[in-house]
Amino acid sequence: RHQLGSARGRLSGLTAAGTRAAAGDGDDVHAGRGTTTNGSVANQKGKGLLLYAERPFKDFTLELDYLPESGSAAAGVFLRLPQEPATLDAAERSAYEVKLGEDKPPAFREPVHYTRSMFLTGAINLVGADSMHHRDQMSPRRFVSRAPGEWNTLRVDAVGQRYTVYVNGEKVNDFFGRKATEGYIGLVNRTPDFSVRFRNVRVTPRTATNAPNSVGELVATHDQRPPIKVLMVTATHGFRHTYGIEGAVELMRELEKTTELRVDTTENLATLNPANLAKYDVLFFANSTLRINPKDTTQAALRAVRLRAPIPNAVTPEQQRAVIDFVRGGKGVVLAHAALDANYGWDEYREMAGGGLFEAHPWTTHLRVINEAKTNPATRHLDDKFWIREEFYILDKSPRATSRVLLSLDNTSFGSPNMGRLPAPENSDHPVSWTRTYGQGRVFATILGHFRDTWQRPEFVQHLLTGIRMAAGRQPTESAARR
């Protein structure tokens, strides 16, 4: 076990424990100078990096205690810097950082209640992303740091490309990266006026064999299975969840390599015809905010289907019939996130989805979810209650009466709304995922999937993959409600 950041020696140079100060940029040229107090270490002033330069590490467990001196103090831990960085900027762009405290988000175009989660304790990110939806970032499940002035514990397991983060003993992140798998460790201070102190910093090298290096490898099948042929539709007429769609497409490519899924992705609604659909086992609407043109083109009728004017590429009556016949005839359909903000005025689609469609999303934040189906294959890997960050949809009608609800929101975790109006008091049942039968076919639906990082969370990927198998009729399930 290697001790980092010992109070021995001068932290402005190479210490007896091998910790070296790396300067910040510009006005922060002295930012790397450290101070020690009662066996803990912190930057003397400004932003900067304390680098453990004695040796790089491959697989390891990092443990430390940290104390933000104020609510505005922010710091982080760099993992596997591929070389000793000359500047803080170079470090930021070459290795993953685990956030500590609450750093100020950069000026992304997204609102603060989107960006804030990427800069909270337990988040993993890589500076230089053009958006908080970037592939190389993942928000924590929730914020669990103690009050400023109190000590917290951090543990990071880095094995292959997998980074598992625990704060105060609670698992808050599980992330598969794609950067260097060997490198240096550094402690960074990010707020010029406030410090985060560190103590008991230690690294234990690990030896792992056959460890998964991607979420696809984590859920890989190791036996021969008949392929499940999936047509994934990502076309949109309403709001386009660009990053969520990119995440879905990337995930399906991964799962094609490691599971029995065989996925064709399309933006062309002409593929929704009987002859083409006959090739597939499952139709997957991934964040596809589709619309139909109403027969009545008055403004009232258009508003009812969430249109301002008729559109030339709406889902046609023939395509509607092909989709319904496909499912009712014995195939499967999967609806993810904005597929429930779709096809207003198409009564059979609403019925197939379980009866409810999008009404509002008051909470885009971390909420607690209740696992209502611990024995179901799609949820038995999940805790009885767990936290996740999402743009949580509130539907205009709960699907509970027609469906087997798997997950639902814990209403006691609600805070003030940050993105939309609250639901009516009588609308207090908020399922998150559910299954049902529709005719002879099977439906799996989830409101999850807004953020790109959702599509890389191991717990969500297992949930979705099993849901696809259930929709295809390849996975035994509990009894599902029938239309």
GROMACS .gro file of C-alpha atoms in nm:
model
  483
    1ARG     CA    1   0.000   0.000   0.000
    2HIS     CA    2   0.137   0.340  -0.098
    3GLN     CA    3   0.083   0.649   0.116
    4LEU     CA    4   0.023   0.968  -0.086
    5GLY     CA    5   0.017   1.321   0.047
    6SER     CA    6   0.190   1.248   0.373
    7ALA     CA    7   0.253   1.543   0.600
    8ARG     CA    8   0.624   1.464   0.587
    9GLY     CA    9   0.846   1.693   0.383
   10ARG     CA   10   0.766   1.998   0.172
   11LEU     CA   11   0.467   1.958  -0.060
   12SER     CA   12   0.595   2.236  -0.285
   13GLY     CA   13   0.857   1.989  -0.409
   14LEU     CA   14   0.914   1.616  -0.405
   15THR     CA   15   0.824   1.489  -0.058
   16ALA     CA   16   0.940   1.185   0.124
   17ALA     CA   17   0.615   1.023   0.016
   18GLY     CA   18   0.677   1.115  -0.347
   19THR     CA   19   0.421   1.392  -0.383
   20ARG     CA   20   0.515   1.671  -0.623
   21ALA     CA   21   0.341   2.003  -0.683
   22ALA     CA   22   0.247   2.076  -1.042
   23ALA     CA   23   0.174   2.440  -1.112
   24GLY     CA   24  -0.154   2.576  -1.234
   25ASP     CA   25  -0.188   2.799  -1.538
   26GLY     CA   26  -0.158   3.174  -1.587
   27ASP     CA   27  -0.198   3.362  -1.261
   28ASP     CA   28  -0.197   3.037  -1.066
   29VAL     CA   29   0.169   2.956  -1.115
   30HIS     CA   30   0.216   2.900  -0.740
   31ALA     CA   31  -0.110   2.713  -0.698
   32GLY     CA   32   0.059   2.381  -0.647
   33ARG     CA   33   0.223   2.479  -0.321
   34GLY     CA   34   0.079   2.283  -0.032
   35THR     CA   35   0.034   2.325   0.338
   36THR     CA   36   0.003   2.060   0.605
   37THR     CA   37  -0.207   2.082   0.919
   38ASN     CA   38  -0.258   1.804   1.173
   39GLY     CA   39  -0.150   1.542   0.923
   40SER     CA   40  -0.373   1.669   0.639
   41VAL     CA   41  -0.272   1.840   0.316
   42ALA     CA   42  -0.426   2.121   0.112
   43ASN     CA   43  -0.316   2.368  -0.152
   44GLN     CA   44  -0.171   2.686  -0.007
   45LYS     CA   45  -0.360   2.914  -0.244
   46GLY     CA   46  -0.529   2.904  -0.581
   47LYS     CA   47  -0.597   2.623  -0.822
   48GLY     CA   48  -0.336   2.356  -0.869
   49LEU     CA   49  -0.232   1.993  -0.868
   50LEU     CA   50  -0.038   1.781  -0.620
   51LEU     CA   51   0.101   1.490  -0.819
   52TYR     CA   52   0.218   1.158  -0.679
   53ALA     CA   53   0.520   1.120  -0.906
   54GLU     CA   54   0.691   0.822  -0.744
   55ARG     CA   55   0.525   0.570  -0.977
   56PRO     CA   56   0.227   0.515  -1.206
   57PHE     CA   57  -0.046   0.265  -1.124
   58LYS     CA   58  -0.245   0.016  -1.330
   59ASP     CA   59  -0.533  -0.143  -1.140
   60PHE     CA   60  -0.572  -0.008  -0.788
   61THR     CA   61  -0.798   0.094  -0.502
   62LEU     CA   62  -0.758   0.455  -0.391
   63GLU     CA   63  -0.880   0.558  -0.046
   64LEU     CA   64  -0.867   0.899   0.119
   65ASP     CA   65  -1.044   1.136   0.354
   66TYR     CA   66  -1.140   1.484   0.237
   67LEU     CA   67  -1.283   1.791   0.406
   68PRO     CA   68  -1.425   2.089   0.214
   69GLU     CA   69  -1.358   2.395   0.429
   70SER     CA   70  -1.666   2.573   0.290
   71GLY     CA   71  -1.967   2.504   0.074
   72SER     CA   72  -1.786   2.668  -0.217
   73ALA     CA   73  -1.473   2.455  -0.192
   74ALA     CA   74  -1.414   2.213  -0.479
   75ALA     CA   75  -1.139   1.966  -0.552
   76GLY     CA   76  -1.084   1.640  -0.734
   77VAL     CA   77  -0.867   1.335  -0.789
   78PHE     CA   78  -0.705   1.266  -1.125
   79LEU     CA   79  -0.683   0.897  -1.211
   80ARG     CA   80  -0.415   0.751  -1.438
   81LEU     CA   81  -0.253   1.061  -1.580
   82PRO     CA   82  -0.055   0.905  -1.868
   83GLN     CA   83   0.247   1.126  -1.798
   84GLU     CA   84   0.355   1.393  -1.555
   85PRO     CA   85   0.159   1.699  -1.673
   86ALA     CA   86   0.338   2.028  -1.725
   87THR     CA   87   0.021   2.225  -1.647
   88LEU     CA   88  -0.313   2.177  -1.480
   89ASP     CA   89  -0.482   2.217  -1.819
   90ALA     CA   90  -0.278   1.928  -1.958
   91ALA     CA   91  -0.384   1.711  -1.666
   92GLU     CA   92  -0.751   1.801  -1.712
   93ARG     CA   93  -0.751   1.692  -2.075
   94SER     CA   94  -0.567   1.365  -2.039
   95ALA     CA   95  -0.727   1.177  -1.751
   96TYR     CA   96  -1.054   1.121  -1.571
   97GLU     CA   97  -1.123   1.324  -1.259
   98VAL     CA   98  -1.344   1.229  -0.966
   99LYS     CA   99  -1.508   1.546  -0.836
  100LEU     CA  100  -1.511   1.641  -0.468
  101GLY     CA  101  -1.721   1.923  -0.330
  102GLU     CA  102  -1.921   2.124  -0.584
  103ASP     CA  103  -1.727   2.283  -0.868
  104LYS     CA  104  -1.878   2.561  -1.078
  105PRO     CA  105  -1.997   2.423  -1.413
  106PRO     CA  106  -1.852   2.579  -1.728
  107ALA     CA  107  -2.076   2.787  -1.952
  108PHE     CA  108  -2.249   2.502  -2.134
  109ARG     CA  109  -2.565   2.574  -2.322
  110GLU     CA  110  -2.770   2.348  -2.093
  111PRO     CA  111  -2.946   2.494  -1.784
  112VAL     CA  112  -2.770   2.466  -1.451
  113HIS     CA  113  -2.997   2.191  -1.320
  114TYR     CA  114  -2.860   1.977  -1.605
  115THR     CA  115  -2.493   2.071  -1.569
  116ARG     CA  116  -2.466   2.082  -1.190
  117SER     CA  117  -2.474   1.705  -1.149
  118MET     CA  118  -2.155   1.660  -1.350
  119PHE     CA  119  -1.963   1.872  -1.099
  120LEU     CA  120  -2.080   1.723  -0.769
  121THR     CA  121  -1.890   1.487  -0.543
  122GLY     CA  122  -1.863   1.147  -0.706
  123ALA     CA  123  -1.903   1.267  -1.065
  124ILE     CA  124  -1.646   1.153  -1.318
  125ASN     CA  125  -1.557   1.378  -1.607
  126LEU     CA  126  -1.297   1.478  -1.860
  127VAL     CA  127  -1.239   1.846  -1.923
  128GLY     CA  128  -1.276   1.958  -2.284
  129ALA     CA  129  -1.617   1.806  -2.349
  130ASP     CA  130  -1.838   2.037  -2.555
  131SER     CA  131  -2.142   1.944  -2.348
  132MET     CA  132  -2.229   1.788  -2.017
  133HIS     CA  133  -2.372   1.500  -2.222
  134HIS     CA  134  -2.024   1.398  -2.340
  135ARG     CA  135  -1.942   1.027  -2.354
  136ASP     CA  136  -1.652   1.066  -2.110
  137GLN     CA  137  -1.859   1.192  -1.818
  138MET     CA  138  -2.100   1.039  -1.571
  139SER     CA  139  -2.293   1.206  -1.291
  140PRO     CA  140  -2.316   1.044  -0.948
  141ARG     CA  141  -2.630   0.864  -0.845
  142ARG     CA  142  -2.679   1.134  -0.582
  143PHE     CA  143  -2.490   1.386  -0.369
  144VAL     CA  144  -2.385   1.231  -0.037
  145SER     CA  145  -2.113   1.461   0.100
  146ARG     CA  146  -2.143   1.575   0.459
  147ALA     CA  147  -2.167   1.937   0.569
  148PRO     CA  148  -1.869   2.167   0.501
  149GLY     CA  149  -1.609   2.135   0.774
  150GLU     CA  150  -1.669   1.762   0.820
  151TRP     CA  151  -1.446   1.480   0.701
  152ASN     CA  152  -1.571   1.243   0.430
  153THR     CA  153  -1.430   0.921   0.288
  154LEU     CA  154  -1.367   0.846  -0.079
  155ARG     CA  155  -1.284   0.511  -0.233
  156VAL     CA  156  -1.222   0.451  -0.602
  157ASP     CA  157  -1.172   0.104  -0.751
  158ALA     CA  158  -0.997   0.133  -1.089
  159VAL     CA  159  -0.987  -0.204  -1.263
  160GLY     CA  160  -0.927  -0.205  -1.636
  161GLN     CA  161  -1.159   0.059  -1.778
  162ARG     CA  162  -1.406   0.035  -1.491
  163TYR     CA  163  -1.413   0.303  -1.222
  164THR     CA  164  -1.636   0.244  -0.917
  165VAL     CA  165  -1.671   0.533  -0.674
  166TYR     CA  166  -1.784   0.518  -0.311
  167VAL     CA  167  -1.843   0.827  -0.095
  168ASN     CA  168  -1.894   0.777   0.279
  169GLY     CA  169  -1.937   0.406   0.213
  170GLU     CA  170  -2.213   0.448  -0.046
  171LYS     CA  171  -2.163   0.350  -0.409
  172VAL     CA  172  -2.231   0.663  -0.614
  173ASN     CA  173  -2.080   0.590  -0.954
  174ASP     CA  174  -1.997   0.297  -1.180
  175PHE     CA  175  -1.832   0.410  -1.501
  176PHE     CA  176  -1.655   0.248  -1.794
  177GLY     CA  177  -1.396   0.475  -1.951
  178ARG     CA  178  -1.177   0.461  -2.259
  179LYS     CA  179  -0.860   0.645  -2.157
  180ALA     CA  180  -0.523   0.515  -2.035
  181THR     CA  181  -0.527   0.212  -1.805
  182GLU     CA  182  -0.201   0.308  -1.636
  183GLY     CA  183  -0.084   0.640  -1.502
  184TYR     CA  184  -0.020   0.877  -1.215
  185ILE     CA  185  -0.258   0.995  -0.944
  186GLY     CA  186  -0.299   1.360  -0.852
  187LEU     CA  187  -0.500   1.572  -0.609
  188VAL     CA  188  -0.638   1.895  -0.751
  189ASN     CA  189  -0.778   2.207  -0.586
  190ARG     CA  190  -1.027   2.398  -0.803
  191THR     CA  191  -1.139   2.697  -0.598
  192PRO     CA  192  -0.882   2.975  -0.552
  193ASP     CA  193  -1.024   3.107  -0.226
  194PHE     CA  194  -1.136   2.789  -0.051
  195SER     CA  195  -0.953   2.466   0.017
  196VAL     CA  196  -1.039   2.100   0.036
  197ARG     CA  197  -0.810   1.919   0.278
  198PHE     CA  198  -0.691   1.562   0.230
  199ARG     CA  199  -0.557   1.302   0.471
  200ASN     CA  200  -0.494   0.926   0.485
  201VAL     CA  201  -0.441   0.913   0.109
  202ARG     CA  202  -0.340   0.560   0.015
  203VAL     CA  203  -0.333   0.340  -0.293
  204THR     CA  204  -0.340  -0.038  -0.297
  205PRO     CA  205  -0.236  -0.200  -0.628
  206ARG     CA  206  -0.471  -0.473  -0.746
  207THR     CA  207  -0.444  -0.766  -0.980
  208ALA     CA  208  -0.753  -0.852  -1.183
  209THR     CA  209  -0.806  -1.107  -1.457
  210ASN     CA  210  -1.084  -1.117  -1.714
  211ALA     CA  211  -1.230  -0.789  -1.587
  212PRO     CA  212  -1.486  -0.632  -1.822
  213ASN     CA  213  -1.361  -0.319  -2.000
  214SER     CA  214  -1.696  -0.192  -2.125
  215VAL     CA  215  -2.058  -0.207  -2.022
  216GLY     CA  216  -2.112  -0.438  -2.319
  217GLU     CA  217  -1.856  -0.683  -2.185
  218LEU     CA  218  -2.016  -0.661  -1.840
  219VAL     CA  219  -2.351  -0.790  -1.970
  220ALA     CA  220  -2.204  -1.021  -2.234
  221THR     CA  221  -2.365  -1.356  -2.306
  222HIS     CA  222  -2.132  -1.656  -2.294
  223ASP     CA  223  -2.362  -1.915  -2.448
  224GLN     CA  224  -2.505  -1.954  -2.797
  225ARG     CA  225  -2.847  -1.788  -2.832
  226PRO     CA  226  -3.072  -1.728  -3.130
  227PRO     CA  227  -3.038  -1.365  -3.240
  228ILE     CA  228  -3.295  -1.107  -3.137
  229LYS     CA  229  -3.350  -0.883  -3.436
  230VAL     CA  230  -3.427  -0.526  -3.334
  231LEU     CA  231  -3.537  -0.229  -3.544
  232MET     CA  232  -3.448   0.083  -3.343
  233VAL     CA  233  -3.631   0.398  -3.453
  234THR     CA  234  -3.468   0.728  -3.356
  235ALA     CA  235  -3.664   0.964  -3.583
  236THR     CA  236  -3.811   1.271  -3.414
  237HIS     CA  237  -4.078   1.531  -3.487
  238GLY     CA  238  -4.089   1.688  -3.141
  239PHE     CA  239  -3.792   1.771  -2.919
  240ARG     CA  240  -3.482   1.580  -3.029
  241HIS     CA  241  -3.279   1.428  -2.746
  242THR     CA  242  -2.961   1.439  -2.951
  243TYR     CA  243  -2.726   1.311  -2.682
  244GLY     CA  244  -2.965   1.052  -2.547
  245ILE     CA  245  -3.010   0.917  -2.899
  246GLU     CA  246  -2.634   0.911  -2.953
  247GLY     CA  247  -2.599   0.719  -2.628
  248ALA     CA  248  -2.864   0.467  -2.735
  249VAL     CA  249  -2.702   0.411  -3.074
  250GLU     CA  250  -2.358   0.366  -2.918
  251LEU     CA  251  -2.493   0.122  -2.661
  252MET     CA  252  -2.668  -0.090  -2.922
  253ARG     CA  253  -2.343  -0.112  -3.118
  254GLU     CA  254  -2.169  -0.237  -2.805
  255LEU     CA  255  -2.441  -0.492  -2.729
  256GLU     CA  256  -2.431  -0.626  -3.085
  257LYS     CA  257  -2.070  -0.730  -3.018
  258THR     CA  258  -2.134  -0.903  -2.686
  259THR     CA  259  -2.496  -1.026  -2.683
  260GLU     CA  260  -2.750  -1.186  -2.911
  261LEU     CA  261  -2.897  -0.849  -3.019
  262ARG     CA  262  -2.880  -0.763  -3.388
  263VAL     CA  263  -2.985  -0.403  -3.431
  264ASP     CA  264  -3.075  -0.194  -3.733
  265THR     CA  265  -3.114   0.178  -3.658
  266THR     CA  266  -3.333   0.398  -3.873
  267GLU     CA  267  -3.462   0.753  -3.905
  268ASN     CA  268  -3.672   0.652  -4.205
  269LEU     CA  269  -4.036   0.591  -4.115
  270ALA     CA  270  -4.093   0.420  -4.449
  271THR     CA  271  -3.936   0.115  -4.284
  272LEU     CA  272  -4.254   0.084  -4.075
  273ASN     CA  273  -4.429  -0.139  -4.326
  274PRO     CA  274  -4.549  -0.500  -4.284
  275ALA     CA  275  -4.292  -0.657  -4.516
  276ASN     CA  276  -3.996  -0.492  -4.348
  277LEU     CA  277  -4.121  -0.533  -3.991
  278ALA     CA  278  -4.164  -0.905  -4.052
  279LYS     CA  279  -3.783  -0.935  -4.040
  280TYR     CA  280  -3.769  -0.825  -3.674
  281ASP     CA  281  -3.856  -0.954  -3.330
  282VAL     CA  282  -3.864  -0.617  -3.153
  283LEU     CA  283  -3.946  -0.260  -3.251
  284PHE     CA  284  -3.752  -0.017  -3.030
  285PHE     CA  285  -3.864   0.347  -3.016
  286ALA     CA  286  -3.561   0.520  -2.857
  287ASN     CA  287  -3.639   0.883  -2.769
  288SER     CA  288  -3.847   0.901  -3.085
  289THR     CA  289  -4.088   1.194  -3.043
  290LEU     CA  290  -4.307   1.102  -3.338
  291ARG     CA  291  -4.625   1.282  -3.438
  292ILE     CA  292  -4.934   1.208  -3.646
  293ASN     CA  293  -5.132   1.458  -3.851
  294PRO     CA  294  -5.491   1.490  -3.726
  295LYS     CA  295  -5.778   1.462  -3.971
  296ASP     CA  296  -5.903   1.792  -3.839
  297THR     CA  297  -5.643   2.065  -3.904
  298THR     CA  298  -5.790   2.331  -3.680
  299GLN     CA  299  -5.550   2.486  -3.431
  300ALA     CA  300  -5.725   2.310  -3.144
  301ALA     CA  301  -5.684   1.973  -3.312
  302LEU     CA  302  -5.320   2.040  -3.394
  303ARG     CA  303  -5.244   2.145  -3.037
  304ALA     CA  304  -5.400   1.822  -2.913
  305VAL     CA  305  -5.137   1.622  -3.105
  306ARG     CA  306  -4.854   1.865  -3.014
  307LEU     CA  307  -4.821   2.023  -3.359
  308ARG     CA  308  -4.838   2.382  -3.478
  309ALA     CA  309  -4.914   2.283  -3.834
  310PRO     CA  310  -4.941   1.960  -4.034
  311ILE     CA  311  -4.599   1.808  -4.112
  312PRO     CA  312  -4.508   1.626  -4.435
  313ASN     CA  313  -4.331   1.328  -4.272
  314ALA     CA  314  -4.574   1.242  -3.993
  315VAL     CA  315  -4.650   0.880  -3.909
  316THR     CA  316  -4.905   0.778  -4.173
  317PRO     CA  317  -5.220   0.575  -4.105
  318GLU     CA  318  -5.060   0.284  -4.293
  319GLN     CA  319  -4.749   0.299  -4.073
  320GLN     CA  320  -4.967   0.320  -3.764
  321ARG     CA  321  -5.150   0.006  -3.866
  322ALA     CA  322  -4.823  -0.176  -3.943
  323VAL     CA  323  -4.684  -0.100  -3.595
  324ILE     CA  324  -5.001  -0.207  -3.412
  325ASP     CA  325  -5.037  -0.525  -3.616
  326PHE     CA  326  -4.670  -0.607  -3.555
  327VAL     CA  327  -4.713  -0.597  -3.178
  328ARG     CA  328  -5.062  -0.737  -3.150
  329GLY     CA  329  -4.960  -1.019  -3.381
  330GLY     CA  330  -4.706  -1.151  -3.131
  331LYS     CA  331  -4.391  -0.940  -3.159
  332GLY     CA  332  -4.244  -0.694  -2.908
  333VAL     CA  333  -4.207  -0.320  -2.863
  334VAL     CA  334  -3.973  -0.123  -2.635
  335LEU     CA  335  -4.043   0.242  -2.549
  336ALA     CA  336  -3.765   0.450  -2.392
  337HIS     CA  337  -3.802   0.799  -2.245
  338ALA     CA  338  -3.932   1.035  -2.517
  339ALA     CA  339  -4.112   0.751  -2.692
  340LEU     CA  340  -4.369   0.835  -2.423
  341ASP     CA  341  -4.376   1.195  -2.548
  342ALA     CA  342  -4.505   1.079  -2.883
  343ASN     CA  343  -4.797   1.002  -3.110
  344TYR     CA  344  -5.062   1.208  -2.934
  345GLY     CA  345  -5.401   1.143  -3.088
  346TRP     CA  346  -5.303   0.792  -3.194
  347ASP     CA  347  -5.527   0.606  -2.952
  348GLU     CA  348  -5.388   0.260  -3.018
  349TYR     CA  349  -5.032   0.376  -2.949
  350ARG     CA  350  -5.141   0.525  -2.617
  351GLU     CA  351  -5.324   0.204  -2.533
  352MET     CA  352  -5.021  -0.006  -2.628
  353ALA     CA  353  -4.798   0.212  -2.407
  354GLY     CA  354  -5.022   0.143  -2.108
  355GLY     CA  355  -5.264   0.436  -2.121
  356GLY     CA  356  -5.047   0.736  -2.028
  357LEU     CA  357  -4.824   0.976  -2.220
  358PHE     CA  358  -4.605   1.269  -2.120
  359GLU     CA  359  -4.764   1.552  -1.925
  360ALA     CA  360  -4.467   1.729  -1.761
  361HIS     CA  361  -4.116   1.682  -1.625
  362PRO     CA  362  -4.105   1.883  -1.301
  363TRP     CA  363  -3.785   1.720  -1.176
  364THR     CA  364  -3.463   1.693  -1.370
  365THR     CA  365  -3.247   1.583  -1.081
  366HIS     CA  366  -3.156   1.290  -0.857
  367LEU     CA  367  -3.463   1.108  -0.723
  368ARG     CA  368  -3.517   0.781  -0.541
  369VAL     CA  369  -3.679   0.494  -0.728
  370ILE     CA  370  -3.868   0.205  -0.568
  371ASN     CA  371  -3.814  -0.146  -0.699
  372GLU     CA  372  -4.161  -0.299  -0.697
  373ALA     CA  373  -4.060  -0.627  -0.865
  374LYS     CA  374  -3.756  -0.774  -0.692
  375THR     CA  375  -3.807  -1.113  -0.855
  376ASN     CA  376  -3.851  -0.983  -1.208
  377PRO     CA  377  -3.550  -1.053  -1.435
  378ALA     CA  378  -3.534  -0.686  -1.538
  379THR     CA  379  -3.512  -0.555  -1.181
  380ARG     CA  380  -3.375  -0.826  -0.954
  381HIS     CA  381  -3.022  -0.680  -0.989
  382LEU     CA  382  -3.144  -0.349  -0.843
  383ASP     CA  383  -3.173  -0.249  -0.479
  384ASP     CA  384  -3.511  -0.217  -0.310
  385LYS     CA  385  -3.467   0.159  -0.342
  386PHE     CA  386  -3.199   0.339  -0.541
  387TRP     CA  387  -3.114   0.687  -0.666
  388ILE     CA  388  -3.064   0.797  -1.024
  389ARG     CA  389  -3.041   1.127  -1.210
  390GLU     CA  390  -3.299   1.167  -1.485
  391GLU     CA  391  -3.542   1.401  -1.653
  392PHE     CA  392  -3.835   1.232  -1.485
  393TYR     CA  393  -4.155   1.222  -1.689
  394ILE     CA  394  -4.492   1.256  -1.522
  395LEU     CA  395  -4.755   1.089  -1.739
  396ASP     CA  396  -5.111   1.213  -1.784
  397LYS     CA  397  -5.237   0.871  -1.672
  398SER     CA  398  -5.061   0.603  -1.472
  399PRO     CA  399  -5.018   0.271  -1.659
  400ARG     CA  400  -5.058   0.074  -1.337
  401ALA     CA  401  -5.413  -0.044  -1.413
  402THR     CA  402  -5.304  -0.205  -1.742
  403SER     CA  403  -4.946  -0.305  -1.671
  404ARG     CA  404  -4.704  -0.474  -1.433
  405VAL     CA  405  -4.515  -0.184  -1.277
  406LEU     CA  406  -4.150  -0.269  -1.216
  407LEU     CA  407  -4.013   0.063  -1.089
  408SER     CA  408  -4.181   0.377  -0.958
  409LEU     CA  409  -4.081   0.710  -0.808
  410ASP     CA  410  -4.050   0.747  -0.432
  411ASN     CA  411  -4.259   1.060  -0.377
  412THR     CA  412  -4.080   1.131  -0.050
  413SER     CA  413  -3.763   1.214  -0.246
  414PHE     CA  414  -3.926   1.500  -0.439
  415GLY     CA  415  -3.792   1.848  -0.388
  416SER     CA  416  -3.903   2.172  -0.548
  417PRO     CA  417  -3.964   2.140  -0.923
  418ASN     CA  418  -3.686   2.277  -1.141
  419MET     CA  419  -3.827   2.218  -1.488
  420GLY     CA  420  -4.203   2.235  -1.524
  421ARG     CA  421  -4.522   2.238  -1.327
  422LEU     CA  422  -4.612   1.995  -1.054
  423PRO     CA  423  -4.869   1.726  -1.132
  424ALA     CA  424  -5.220   1.760  -0.994
  425PRO     CA  425  -5.254   1.618  -0.641
  426GLU     CA  426  -5.465   1.332  -0.766
  427ASN     CA  427  -5.185   1.233  -1.008
  428SER     CA  428  -4.952   1.088  -0.745
  429ASP     CA  429  -4.862   0.747  -0.889
  430HIS     CA  430  -4.552   0.773  -1.108
  431PRO     CA  431  -4.427   0.446  -1.259
  432VAL     CA  432  -4.076   0.452  -1.406
  433SER     CA  433  -4.070   0.117  -1.589
  434TRP     CA  434  -4.340  -0.138  -1.666
  435THR     CA  435  -4.433  -0.435  -1.883
  436ARG     CA  436  -4.759  -0.551  -2.031
  437THR     CA  437  -4.902  -0.763  -2.307
  438TYR     CA  438  -5.082  -0.611  -2.602
  439GLY     CA  439  -5.279  -0.859  -2.805
  440GLN     CA  440  -5.037  -1.147  -2.850
  441GLY     CA  441  -4.735  -0.919  -2.819
  442ARG     CA  442  -4.525  -0.778  -2.536
  443VAL     CA  443  -4.443  -0.421  -2.427
  444PHE     CA  444  -4.151  -0.294  -2.216
  445ALA     CA  445  -4.156   0.078  -2.134
  446THR     CA  446  -3.933   0.306  -1.928
  447ILE     CA  447  -3.920   0.680  -1.873
  448LEU     CA  448  -3.542   0.655  -1.828
  449GLY     CA  449  -3.302   0.753  -2.105
  450HIS     CA  450  -3.285   1.132  -2.129
  451PHE     CA  451  -2.916   1.174  -2.050
  452ARG     CA  452  -2.636   1.025  -2.249
  453ASP     CA  453  -2.471   0.883  -1.939
  454THR     CA  454  -2.790   0.691  -1.855
  455TRP     CA  455  -2.713   0.468  -2.155
  456GLN     CA  456  -2.376   0.374  -2.001
  457ARG     CA  457  -2.493   0.304  -1.647
  458PRO     CA  458  -2.451  -0.071  -1.583
  459GLU     CA  459  -2.775  -0.096  -1.384
  460PHE     CA  460  -2.976   0.070  -1.663
  461VAL     CA  461  -2.811  -0.134  -1.938
  462GLN     CA  462  -2.896  -0.460  -1.760
  463HIS     CA  463  -3.253  -0.335  -1.705
  464LEU     CA  464  -3.295  -0.238  -2.071
  465LEU     CA  465  -3.130  -0.548  -2.215
  466THR     CA  466  -3.354  -0.775  -2.010
  467GLY     CA  467  -3.654  -0.565  -2.111
  468ILE     CA  468  -3.567  -0.617  -2.477
  469ARG     CA  469  -3.538  -0.990  -2.420
  470MET     CA  470  -3.874  -0.989  -2.244
  471ALA     CA  471  -4.034  -0.797  -2.531
  472ALA     CA  472  -3.888  -1.051  -2.774
  473GLY     CA  473  -4.038  -1.336  -2.573
  474ARG     CA  474  -3.693  -1.479  -2.495
  475GLN     CA  475  -3.686  -1.403  -2.124
  476PRO     CA  476  -3.930  -1.555  -1.874
  477THR     CA  477  -4.117  -1.291  -1.679
  478GLU     CA  478  -4.361  -1.259  -1.400
  479SER     CA  479  -4.721  -1.234  -1.509
  480ALA     CA  480  -4.782  -0.908  -1.693
  481ALA     CA  481  -5.109  -0.722  -1.714
  482ARG     CA  482  -5.298  -0.778  -2.036
  483ARG     CA  483  -5.505  -0.537  -2.237
   0.00000   0.00000   0.00000
